[in-house]
mmCIF file of C-alpha atoms in Angstrom:
data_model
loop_
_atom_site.group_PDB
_atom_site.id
_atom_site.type_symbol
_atom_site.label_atom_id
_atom_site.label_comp_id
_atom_site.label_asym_id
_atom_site.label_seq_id
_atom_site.Cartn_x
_atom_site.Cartn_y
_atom_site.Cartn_z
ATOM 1 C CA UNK H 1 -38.341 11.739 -1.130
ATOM 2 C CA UNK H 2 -34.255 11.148 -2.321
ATOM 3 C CA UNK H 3 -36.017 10.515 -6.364
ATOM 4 C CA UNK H 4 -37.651 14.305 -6.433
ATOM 5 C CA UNK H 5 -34.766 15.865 -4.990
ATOM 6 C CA UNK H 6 -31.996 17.390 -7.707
ATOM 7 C CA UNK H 7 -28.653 15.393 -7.538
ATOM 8 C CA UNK H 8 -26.083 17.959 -7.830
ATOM 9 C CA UNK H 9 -23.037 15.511 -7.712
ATOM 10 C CA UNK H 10 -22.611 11.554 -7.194
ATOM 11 C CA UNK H 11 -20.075 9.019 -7.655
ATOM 12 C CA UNK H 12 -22.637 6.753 -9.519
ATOM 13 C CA UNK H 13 -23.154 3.399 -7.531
ATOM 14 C CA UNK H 14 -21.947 4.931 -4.091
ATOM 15 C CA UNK H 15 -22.786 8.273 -3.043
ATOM 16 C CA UNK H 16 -25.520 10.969 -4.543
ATOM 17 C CA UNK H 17 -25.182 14.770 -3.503
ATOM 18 C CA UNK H 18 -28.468 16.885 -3.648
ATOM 19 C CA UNK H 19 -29.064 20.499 -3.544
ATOM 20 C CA UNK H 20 -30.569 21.202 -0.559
ATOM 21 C CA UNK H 21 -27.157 19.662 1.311
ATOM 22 C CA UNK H 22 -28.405 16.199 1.838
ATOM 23 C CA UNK H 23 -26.444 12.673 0.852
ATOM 24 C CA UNK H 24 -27.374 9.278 -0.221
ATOM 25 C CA UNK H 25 -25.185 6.379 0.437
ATOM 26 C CA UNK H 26 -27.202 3.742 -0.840
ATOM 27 C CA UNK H 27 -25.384 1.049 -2.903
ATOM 28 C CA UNK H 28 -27.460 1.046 -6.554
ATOM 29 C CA UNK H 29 -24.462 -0.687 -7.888
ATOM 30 C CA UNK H 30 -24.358 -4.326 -8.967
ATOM 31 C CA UNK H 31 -26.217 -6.675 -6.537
ATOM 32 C CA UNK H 32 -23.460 -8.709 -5.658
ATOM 33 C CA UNK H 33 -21.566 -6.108 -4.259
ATOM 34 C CA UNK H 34 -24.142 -5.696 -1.689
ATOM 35 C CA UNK H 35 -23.274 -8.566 0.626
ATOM 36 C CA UNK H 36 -19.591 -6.998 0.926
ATOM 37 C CA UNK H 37 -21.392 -3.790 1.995
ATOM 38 C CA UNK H 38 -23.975 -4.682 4.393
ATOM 39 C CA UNK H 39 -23.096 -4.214 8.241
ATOM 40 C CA UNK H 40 -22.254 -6.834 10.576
ATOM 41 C CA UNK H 41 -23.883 -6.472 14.272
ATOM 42 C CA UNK H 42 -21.079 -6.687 17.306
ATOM 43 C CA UNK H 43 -20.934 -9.935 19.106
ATOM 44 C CA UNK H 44 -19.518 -9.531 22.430
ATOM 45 C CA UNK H 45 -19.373 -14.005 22.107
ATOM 46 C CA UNK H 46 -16.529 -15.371 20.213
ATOM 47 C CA UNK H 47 -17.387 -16.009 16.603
ATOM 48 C CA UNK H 48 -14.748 -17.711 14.908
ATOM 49 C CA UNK H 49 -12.290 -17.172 17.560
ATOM 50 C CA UNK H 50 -13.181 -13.156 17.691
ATOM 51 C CA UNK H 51 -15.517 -11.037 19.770
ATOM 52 C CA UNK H 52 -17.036 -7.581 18.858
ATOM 53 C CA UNK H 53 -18.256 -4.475 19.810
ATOM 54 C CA UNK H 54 -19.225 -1.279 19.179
ATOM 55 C CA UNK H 55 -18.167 2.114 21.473
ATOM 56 C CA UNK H 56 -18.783 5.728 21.789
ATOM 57 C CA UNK H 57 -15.727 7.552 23.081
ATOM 58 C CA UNK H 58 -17.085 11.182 22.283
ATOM 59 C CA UNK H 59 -20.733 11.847 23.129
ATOM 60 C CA UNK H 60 -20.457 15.250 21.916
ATOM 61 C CA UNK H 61 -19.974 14.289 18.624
ATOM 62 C CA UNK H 62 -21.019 10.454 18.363
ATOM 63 C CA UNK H 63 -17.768 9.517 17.457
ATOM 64 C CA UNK H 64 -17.276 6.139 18.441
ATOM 65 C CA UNK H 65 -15.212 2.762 17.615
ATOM 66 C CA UNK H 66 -15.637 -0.554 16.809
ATOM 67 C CA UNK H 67 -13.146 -2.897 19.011
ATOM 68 C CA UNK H 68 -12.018 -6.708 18.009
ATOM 69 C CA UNK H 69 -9.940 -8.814 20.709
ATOM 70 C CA UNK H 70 -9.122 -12.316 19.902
ATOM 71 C CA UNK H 71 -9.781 -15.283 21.795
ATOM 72 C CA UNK H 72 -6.117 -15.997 22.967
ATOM 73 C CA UNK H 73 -3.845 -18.787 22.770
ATOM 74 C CA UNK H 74 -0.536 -18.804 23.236
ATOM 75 C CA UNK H 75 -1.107 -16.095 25.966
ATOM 76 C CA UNK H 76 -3.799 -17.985 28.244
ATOM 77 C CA UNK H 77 -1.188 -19.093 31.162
ATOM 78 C CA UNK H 78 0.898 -16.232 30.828
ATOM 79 C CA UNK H 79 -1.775 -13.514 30.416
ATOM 80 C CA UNK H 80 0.841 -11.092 28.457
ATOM 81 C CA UNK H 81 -1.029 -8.344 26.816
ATOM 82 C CA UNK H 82 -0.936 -8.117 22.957
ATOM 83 C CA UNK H 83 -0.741 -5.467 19.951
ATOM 84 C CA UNK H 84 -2.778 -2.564 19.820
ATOM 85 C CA UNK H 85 -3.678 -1.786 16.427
ATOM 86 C CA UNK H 86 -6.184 1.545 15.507
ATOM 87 C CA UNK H 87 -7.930 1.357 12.182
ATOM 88 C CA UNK H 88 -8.406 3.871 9.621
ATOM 89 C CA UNK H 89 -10.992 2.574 6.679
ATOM 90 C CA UNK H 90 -10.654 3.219 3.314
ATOM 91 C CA UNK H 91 -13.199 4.845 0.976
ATOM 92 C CA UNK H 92 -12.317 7.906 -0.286
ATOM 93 C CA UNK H 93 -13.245 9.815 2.717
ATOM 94 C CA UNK H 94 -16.332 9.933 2.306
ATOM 95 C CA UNK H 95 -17.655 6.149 2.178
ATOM 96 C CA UNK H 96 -17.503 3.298 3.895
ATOM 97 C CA UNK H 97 -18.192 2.266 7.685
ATOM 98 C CA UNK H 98 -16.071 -0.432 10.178
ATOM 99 C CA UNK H 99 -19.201 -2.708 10.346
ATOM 100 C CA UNK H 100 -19.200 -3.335 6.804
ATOM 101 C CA UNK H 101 -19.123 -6.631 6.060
ATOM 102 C CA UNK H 102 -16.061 -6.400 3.649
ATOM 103 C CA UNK H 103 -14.185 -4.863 6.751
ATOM 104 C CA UNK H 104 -15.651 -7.101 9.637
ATOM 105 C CA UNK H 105 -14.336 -10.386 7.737
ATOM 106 C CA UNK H 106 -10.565 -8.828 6.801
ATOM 107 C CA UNK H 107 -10.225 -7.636 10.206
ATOM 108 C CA UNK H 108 -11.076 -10.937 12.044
ATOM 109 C CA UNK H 109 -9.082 -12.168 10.188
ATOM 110 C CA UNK H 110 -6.207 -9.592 10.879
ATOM 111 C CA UNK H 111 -6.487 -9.767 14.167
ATOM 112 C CA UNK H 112 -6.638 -13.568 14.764
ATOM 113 C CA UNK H 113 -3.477 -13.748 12.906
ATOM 114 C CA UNK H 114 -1.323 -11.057 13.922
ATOM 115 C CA UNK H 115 -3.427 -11.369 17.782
ATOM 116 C CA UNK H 116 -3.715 -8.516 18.817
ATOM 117 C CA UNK H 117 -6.529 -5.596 19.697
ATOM 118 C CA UNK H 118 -7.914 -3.817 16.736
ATOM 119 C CA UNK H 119 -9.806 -0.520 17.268
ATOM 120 C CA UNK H 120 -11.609 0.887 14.209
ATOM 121 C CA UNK H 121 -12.559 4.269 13.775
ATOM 122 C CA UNK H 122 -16.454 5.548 12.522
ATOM 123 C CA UNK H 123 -14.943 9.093 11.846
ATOM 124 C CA UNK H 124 -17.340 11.046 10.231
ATOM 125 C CA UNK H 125 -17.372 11.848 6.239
ATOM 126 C CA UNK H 126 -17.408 14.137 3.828
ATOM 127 C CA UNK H 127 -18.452 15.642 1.855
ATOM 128 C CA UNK H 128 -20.693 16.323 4.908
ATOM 129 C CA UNK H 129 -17.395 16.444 7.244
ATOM 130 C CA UNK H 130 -14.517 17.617 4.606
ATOM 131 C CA UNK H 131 -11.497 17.166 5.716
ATOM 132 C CA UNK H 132 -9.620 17.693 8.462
ATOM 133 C CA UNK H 133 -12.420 16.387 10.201
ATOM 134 C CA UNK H 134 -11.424 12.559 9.092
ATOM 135 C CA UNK H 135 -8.054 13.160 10.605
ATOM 136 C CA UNK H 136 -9.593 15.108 13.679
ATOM 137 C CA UNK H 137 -11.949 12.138 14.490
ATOM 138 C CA UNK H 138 -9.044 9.588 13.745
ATOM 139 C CA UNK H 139 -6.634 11.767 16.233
ATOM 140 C CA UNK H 140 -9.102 11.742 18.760
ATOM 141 C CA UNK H 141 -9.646 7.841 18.757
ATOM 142 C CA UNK H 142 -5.896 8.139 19.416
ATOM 143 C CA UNK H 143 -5.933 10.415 22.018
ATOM 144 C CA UNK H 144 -8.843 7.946 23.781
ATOM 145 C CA UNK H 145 -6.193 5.407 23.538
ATOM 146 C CA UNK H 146 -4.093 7.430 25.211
ATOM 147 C CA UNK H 147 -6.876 8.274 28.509
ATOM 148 C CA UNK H 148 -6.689 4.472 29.009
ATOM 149 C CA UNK H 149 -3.218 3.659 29.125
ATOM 150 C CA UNK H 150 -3.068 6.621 31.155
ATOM 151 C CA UNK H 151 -5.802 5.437 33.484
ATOM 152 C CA UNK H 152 -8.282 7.991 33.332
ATOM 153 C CA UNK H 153 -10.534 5.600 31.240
ATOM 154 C CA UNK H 154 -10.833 1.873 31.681
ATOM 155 C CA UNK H 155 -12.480 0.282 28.677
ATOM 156 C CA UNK H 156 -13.177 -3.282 29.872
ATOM 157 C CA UNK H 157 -11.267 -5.156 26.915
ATOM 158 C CA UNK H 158 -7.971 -2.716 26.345
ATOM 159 C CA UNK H 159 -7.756 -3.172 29.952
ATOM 160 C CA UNK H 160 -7.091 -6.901 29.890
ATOM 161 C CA UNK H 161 -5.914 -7.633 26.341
ATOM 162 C CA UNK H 162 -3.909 -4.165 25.234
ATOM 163 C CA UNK H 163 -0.217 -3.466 25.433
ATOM 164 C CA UNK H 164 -0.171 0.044 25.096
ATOM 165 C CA UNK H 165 3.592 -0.047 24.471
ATOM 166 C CA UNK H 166 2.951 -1.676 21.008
ATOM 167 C CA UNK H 167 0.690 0.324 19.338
ATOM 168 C CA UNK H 168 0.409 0.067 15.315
ATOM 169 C CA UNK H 169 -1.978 2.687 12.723
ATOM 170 C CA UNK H 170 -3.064 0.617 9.781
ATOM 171 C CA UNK H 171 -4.969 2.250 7.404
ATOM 172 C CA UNK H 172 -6.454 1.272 3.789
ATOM 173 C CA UNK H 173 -6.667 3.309 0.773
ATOM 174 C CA UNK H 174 -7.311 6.716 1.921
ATOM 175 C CA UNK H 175 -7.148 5.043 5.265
ATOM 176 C CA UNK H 176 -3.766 4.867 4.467
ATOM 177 C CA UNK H 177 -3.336 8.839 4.167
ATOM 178 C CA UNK H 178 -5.070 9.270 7.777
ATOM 179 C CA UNK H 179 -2.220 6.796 9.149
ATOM 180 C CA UNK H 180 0.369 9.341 7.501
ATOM 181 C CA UNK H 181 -1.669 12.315 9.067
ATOM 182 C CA UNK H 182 -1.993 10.712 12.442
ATOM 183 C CA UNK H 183 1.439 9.172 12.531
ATOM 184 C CA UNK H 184 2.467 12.594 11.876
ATOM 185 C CA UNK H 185 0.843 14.193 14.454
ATOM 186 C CA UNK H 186 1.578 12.165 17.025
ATOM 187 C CA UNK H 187 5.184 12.719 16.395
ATOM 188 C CA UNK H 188 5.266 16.254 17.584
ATOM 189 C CA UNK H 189 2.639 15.418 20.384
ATOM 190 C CA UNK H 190 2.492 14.045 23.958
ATOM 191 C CA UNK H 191 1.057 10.368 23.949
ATOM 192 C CA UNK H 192 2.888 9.134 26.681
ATOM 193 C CA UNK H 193 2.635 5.989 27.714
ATOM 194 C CA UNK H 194 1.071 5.064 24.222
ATOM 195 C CA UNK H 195 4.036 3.978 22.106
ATOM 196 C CA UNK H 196 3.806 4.856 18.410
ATOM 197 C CA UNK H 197 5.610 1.584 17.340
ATOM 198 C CA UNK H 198 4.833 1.315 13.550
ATOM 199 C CA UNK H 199 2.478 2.419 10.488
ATOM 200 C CA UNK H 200 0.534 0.207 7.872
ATOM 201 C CA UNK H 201 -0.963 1.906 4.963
ATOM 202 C CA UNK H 202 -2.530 -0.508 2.652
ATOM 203 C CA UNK H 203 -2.686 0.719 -1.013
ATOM 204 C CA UNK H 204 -2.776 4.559 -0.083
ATOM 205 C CA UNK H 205 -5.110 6.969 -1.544
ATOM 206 C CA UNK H 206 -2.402 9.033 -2.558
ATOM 207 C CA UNK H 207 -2.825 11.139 -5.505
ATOM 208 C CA UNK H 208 -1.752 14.373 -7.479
ATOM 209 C CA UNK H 209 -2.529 17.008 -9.670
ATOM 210 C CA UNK H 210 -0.190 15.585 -12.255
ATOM 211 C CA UNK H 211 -1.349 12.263 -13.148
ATOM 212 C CA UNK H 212 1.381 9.328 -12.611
ATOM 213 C CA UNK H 213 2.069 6.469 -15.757
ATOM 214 C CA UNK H 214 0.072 4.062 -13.731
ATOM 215 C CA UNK H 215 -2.968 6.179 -12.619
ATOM 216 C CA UNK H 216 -2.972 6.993 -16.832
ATOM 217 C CA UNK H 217 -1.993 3.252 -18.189
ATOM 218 C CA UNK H 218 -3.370 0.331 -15.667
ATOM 219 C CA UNK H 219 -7.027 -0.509 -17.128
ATOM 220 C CA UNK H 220 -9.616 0.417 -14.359
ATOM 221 C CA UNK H 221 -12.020 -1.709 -12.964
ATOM 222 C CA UNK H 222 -15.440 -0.735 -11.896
ATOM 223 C CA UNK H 223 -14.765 -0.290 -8.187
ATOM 224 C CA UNK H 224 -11.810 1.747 -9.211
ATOM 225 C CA UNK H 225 -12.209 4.160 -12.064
ATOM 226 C CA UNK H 226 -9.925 7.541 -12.543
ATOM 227 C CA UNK H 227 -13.406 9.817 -12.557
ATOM 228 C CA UNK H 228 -14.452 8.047 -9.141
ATOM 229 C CA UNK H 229 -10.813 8.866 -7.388
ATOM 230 C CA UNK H 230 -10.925 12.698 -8.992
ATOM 231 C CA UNK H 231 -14.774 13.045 -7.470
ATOM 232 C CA UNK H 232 -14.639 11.738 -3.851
ATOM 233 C CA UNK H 233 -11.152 13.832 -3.885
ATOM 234 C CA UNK H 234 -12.981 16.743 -4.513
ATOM 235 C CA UNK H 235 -15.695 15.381 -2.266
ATOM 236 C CA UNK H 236 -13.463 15.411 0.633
ATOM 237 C CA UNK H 237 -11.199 18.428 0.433
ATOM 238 C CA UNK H 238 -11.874 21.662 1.620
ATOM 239 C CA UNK H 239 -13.809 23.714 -0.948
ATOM 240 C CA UNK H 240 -11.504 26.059 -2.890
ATOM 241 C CA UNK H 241 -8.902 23.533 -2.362
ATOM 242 C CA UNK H 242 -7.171 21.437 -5.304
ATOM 243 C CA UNK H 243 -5.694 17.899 -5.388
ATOM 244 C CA UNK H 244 -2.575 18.616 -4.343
ATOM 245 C CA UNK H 245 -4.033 19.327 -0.633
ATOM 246 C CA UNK H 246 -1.454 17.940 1.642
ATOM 247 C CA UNK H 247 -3.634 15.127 3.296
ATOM 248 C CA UNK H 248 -4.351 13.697 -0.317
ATOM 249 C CA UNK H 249 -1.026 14.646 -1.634
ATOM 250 C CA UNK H 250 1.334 14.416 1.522
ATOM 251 C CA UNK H 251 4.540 14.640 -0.510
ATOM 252 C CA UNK H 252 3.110 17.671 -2.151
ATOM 253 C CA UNK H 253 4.133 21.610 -2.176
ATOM 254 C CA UNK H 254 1.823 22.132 0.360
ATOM 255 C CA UNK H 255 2.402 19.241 2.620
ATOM 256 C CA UNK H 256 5.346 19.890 5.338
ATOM 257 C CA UNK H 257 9.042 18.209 4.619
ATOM 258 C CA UNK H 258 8.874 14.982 5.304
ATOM 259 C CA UNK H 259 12.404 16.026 6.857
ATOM 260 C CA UNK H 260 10.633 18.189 9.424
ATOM 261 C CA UNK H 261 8.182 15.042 10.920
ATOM 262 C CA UNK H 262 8.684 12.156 13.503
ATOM 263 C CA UNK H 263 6.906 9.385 11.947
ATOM 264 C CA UNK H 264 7.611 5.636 13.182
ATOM 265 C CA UNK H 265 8.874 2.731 11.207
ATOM 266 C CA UNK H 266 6.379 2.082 7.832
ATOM 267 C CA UNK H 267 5.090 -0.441 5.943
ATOM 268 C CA UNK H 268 3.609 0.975 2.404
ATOM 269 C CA UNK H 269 1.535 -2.590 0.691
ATOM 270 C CA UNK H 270 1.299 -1.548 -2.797
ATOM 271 C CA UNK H 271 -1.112 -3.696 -5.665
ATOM 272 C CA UNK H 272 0.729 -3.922 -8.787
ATOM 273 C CA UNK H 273 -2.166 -3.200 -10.892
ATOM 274 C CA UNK H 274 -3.331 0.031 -8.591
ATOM 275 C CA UNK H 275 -3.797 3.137 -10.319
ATOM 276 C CA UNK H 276 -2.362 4.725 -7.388
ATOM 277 C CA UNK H 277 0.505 2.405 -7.296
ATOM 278 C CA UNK H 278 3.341 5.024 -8.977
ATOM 279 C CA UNK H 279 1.765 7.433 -6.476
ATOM 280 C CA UNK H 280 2.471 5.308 -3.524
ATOM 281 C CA UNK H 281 5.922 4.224 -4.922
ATOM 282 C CA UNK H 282 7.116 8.316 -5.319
ATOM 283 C CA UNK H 283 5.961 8.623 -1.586
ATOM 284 C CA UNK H 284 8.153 5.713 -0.507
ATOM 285 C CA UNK H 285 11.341 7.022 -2.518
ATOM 286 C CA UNK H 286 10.391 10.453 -0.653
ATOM 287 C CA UNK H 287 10.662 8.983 2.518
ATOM 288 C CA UNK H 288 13.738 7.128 2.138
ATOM 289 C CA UNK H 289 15.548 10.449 0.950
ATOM 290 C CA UNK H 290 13.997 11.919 4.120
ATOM 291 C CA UNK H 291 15.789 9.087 6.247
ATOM 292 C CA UNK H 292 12.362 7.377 7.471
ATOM 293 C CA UNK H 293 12.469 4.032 7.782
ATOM 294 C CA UNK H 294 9.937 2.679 5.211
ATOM 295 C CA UNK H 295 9.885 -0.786 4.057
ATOM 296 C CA UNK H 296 7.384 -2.133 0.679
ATOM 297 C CA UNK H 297 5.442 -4.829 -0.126
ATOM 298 C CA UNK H 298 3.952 -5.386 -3.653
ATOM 299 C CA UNK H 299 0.615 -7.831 -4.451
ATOM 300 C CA UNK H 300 1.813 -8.663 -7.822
ATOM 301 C CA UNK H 301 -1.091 -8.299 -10.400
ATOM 302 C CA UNK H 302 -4.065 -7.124 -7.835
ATOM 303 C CA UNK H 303 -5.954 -4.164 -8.263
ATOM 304 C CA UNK H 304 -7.156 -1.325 -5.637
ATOM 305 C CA UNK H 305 -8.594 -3.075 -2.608
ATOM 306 C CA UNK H 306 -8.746 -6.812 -3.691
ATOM 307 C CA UNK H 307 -8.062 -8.067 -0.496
ATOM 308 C CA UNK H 308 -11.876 -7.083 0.963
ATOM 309 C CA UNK H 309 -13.476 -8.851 -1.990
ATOM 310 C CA UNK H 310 -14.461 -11.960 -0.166
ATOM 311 C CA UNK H 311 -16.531 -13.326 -3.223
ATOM 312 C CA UNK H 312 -13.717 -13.031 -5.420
ATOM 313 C CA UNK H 313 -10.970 -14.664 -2.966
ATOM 314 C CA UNK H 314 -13.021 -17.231 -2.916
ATOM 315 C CA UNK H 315 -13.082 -18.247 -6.191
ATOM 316 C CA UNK H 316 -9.678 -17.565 -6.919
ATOM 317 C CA UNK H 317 -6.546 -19.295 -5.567
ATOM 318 C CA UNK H 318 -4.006 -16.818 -6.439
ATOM 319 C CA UNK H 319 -5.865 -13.844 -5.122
ATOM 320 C CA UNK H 320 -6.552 -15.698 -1.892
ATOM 321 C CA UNK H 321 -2.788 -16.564 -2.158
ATOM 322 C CA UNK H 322 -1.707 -12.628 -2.530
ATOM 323 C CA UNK H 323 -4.184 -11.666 0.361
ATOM 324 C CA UNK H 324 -2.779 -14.753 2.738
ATOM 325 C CA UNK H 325 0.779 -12.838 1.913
ATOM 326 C CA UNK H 326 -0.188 -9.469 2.763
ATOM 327 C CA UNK H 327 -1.413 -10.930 6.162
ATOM 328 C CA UNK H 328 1.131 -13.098 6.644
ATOM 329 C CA UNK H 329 3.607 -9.963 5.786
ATOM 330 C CA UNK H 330 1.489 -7.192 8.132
ATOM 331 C CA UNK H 331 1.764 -9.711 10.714
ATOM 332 C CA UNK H 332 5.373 -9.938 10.683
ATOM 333 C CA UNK H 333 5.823 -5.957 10.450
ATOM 334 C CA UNK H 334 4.041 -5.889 13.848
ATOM 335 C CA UNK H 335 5.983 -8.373 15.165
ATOM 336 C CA UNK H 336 9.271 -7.137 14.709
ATOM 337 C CA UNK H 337 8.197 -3.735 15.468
#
């Protein structure tokens, strides 16, 4: 049993390490946390104007997706085909899945505001999978994209409800670094007809080596504490490698010139009260200098992921206020993109 086995690293609450290679994600945090992590089965039915299921795209590997469409409105009579957005969760690499119930309710939501297609990646995790692999899996749910605007695939809801010429990577947390990375990639690939037309990283997991005034000044909280951001880093990179690796750090000495990539048009939504928020600010001001077009939005006194704490939100006007905001301003990033 997990108990008689010797833990040889954890993030306590989320993730135990043992010896012999094995890894337990149970949640043995506080209870009311659980609710937010427990998965949500796919409903092919619309619930609350969306519909839901899940999809293998790689049988060799078991990589598959989750897919949202919305029921539509305004395009009923005229049967257009709406926004294609792929999903990249957050969790430090090496937590979290797309049925969680935290992500199920922000993403029905997302997608019945902005309307459009969401596809959301189960890429598999370290420290089981270190990266690459996150980016690898993420790439490839891009590439699968790609077979059906192409027509060598023909999923039954991207065929009626996608526009493949309006495609959008939004990504949370480290989520957010995998948009970079894909983004990236894409740029000096061939994903005709996909078009790349924007990327959405949500309160990126970017960190360095050298710590930043906010990651040492803004008080943590416990779902976002300086020791658990330096242990699913080294969780996730390669071993031998250090925090500065260029998919944590993409601004970094070892990350290419931002000159030297084709990325598309970006939206960076920064929490004031992130300990990653100077991080994400430097890689902004990077990408300006580097002529990318990069636009910002701050949350003004959130923390790290507020928006998927439903309970909270809830209870609390002006955090349901700042997550309404970042919807409402996602929403408009997609549609002028």
């Amino acid at each position: 049993m997990a108990s008689n086995k010797k833990i040889v690293d954890e993030v306590p609450g989320w993730i135990r390490v043992f010896e012999d290679g094995t890894v337990d994600r149970t949640w043995t945090g506080t209870p009311e946390m659980e609710s937010l992590l427990k998965p949500v089965s796919p409903h092919e039915e619309f619930i609350n104007g969306v519909a839901v299921r899940d999809q293998i795209i790689d049988p060799k590997t078991g990589l598959a997706v989750r897919i949202y469409v919305p029921e539509m409105k305004n395009n009923v009579q005229t049967k257009a085909k709406i926004p294609l957005i792929l999903h990249l969760h957050g969790g430090g690499y090496c937590i979290c899945q797309p049925d969680w119930s935290l992500y199920y309710h922000f993403n029905t939501r997302l997608v019945s505001s902005v309307q459009a297609v969401l596809v959301s990646v189960y890429f598999r995790l370290a420290p089981e999978h270190r990266l690459p692999v996150a980016v690898e899996d993420s790439y490839t749910a891009l590439l699968w994209l790609r077979a059906n605007a192409r027509g060598e695939l023909s999923d039954k809801w991207l065929t009626i409800y996608a526009d493949f010429n309006r495609v959008f990577l939004v990504g949370d947390s480290s989520g957010g670094n995998l948009v970079h990375q894909v983004a990236a990639r894409a740029g000096f690939d061939d994903i005709e007809p996909l078009k790349l037309r924007g990327g959405i990283a949500i309160q990126p997991g970017f960190i360095s080596d050298k710590p930043s005034k906010s990651y040492l000044e803004i008080p943590e909280n416990p779902l976002s504490t300086r020791e658990m951001m330096k242990k699913f880093t080294s969780l996730a990179v390669p071993i031998g490698s250090t925090g500065e690796h260029p998919i944590v750090w993409p601004i970094g000495p070892q990350a290419p010139p931002l000159t030297t990539l084709k990325l598309p048009p970006m939206l960076v939504v920064v929490a004031e009260m992130d300990l990653l928020r100077d991080y994400q600010l430097e890689y902004c001001e990077e990408m300006k200098k580097a002529g990318k077009e990069v636009e910002v939005f701050m949350n003004y006194g959130m923390r790290h992921s507020f928006q998927f704490n439903k309970l909270a939100i809830d209870m609390d006007p002006e955090m349901a206020a700042q997550a309404n905001k970042m919807v409402e301003v996602i929403a408009s990033f997609i549609n002028r993109n």
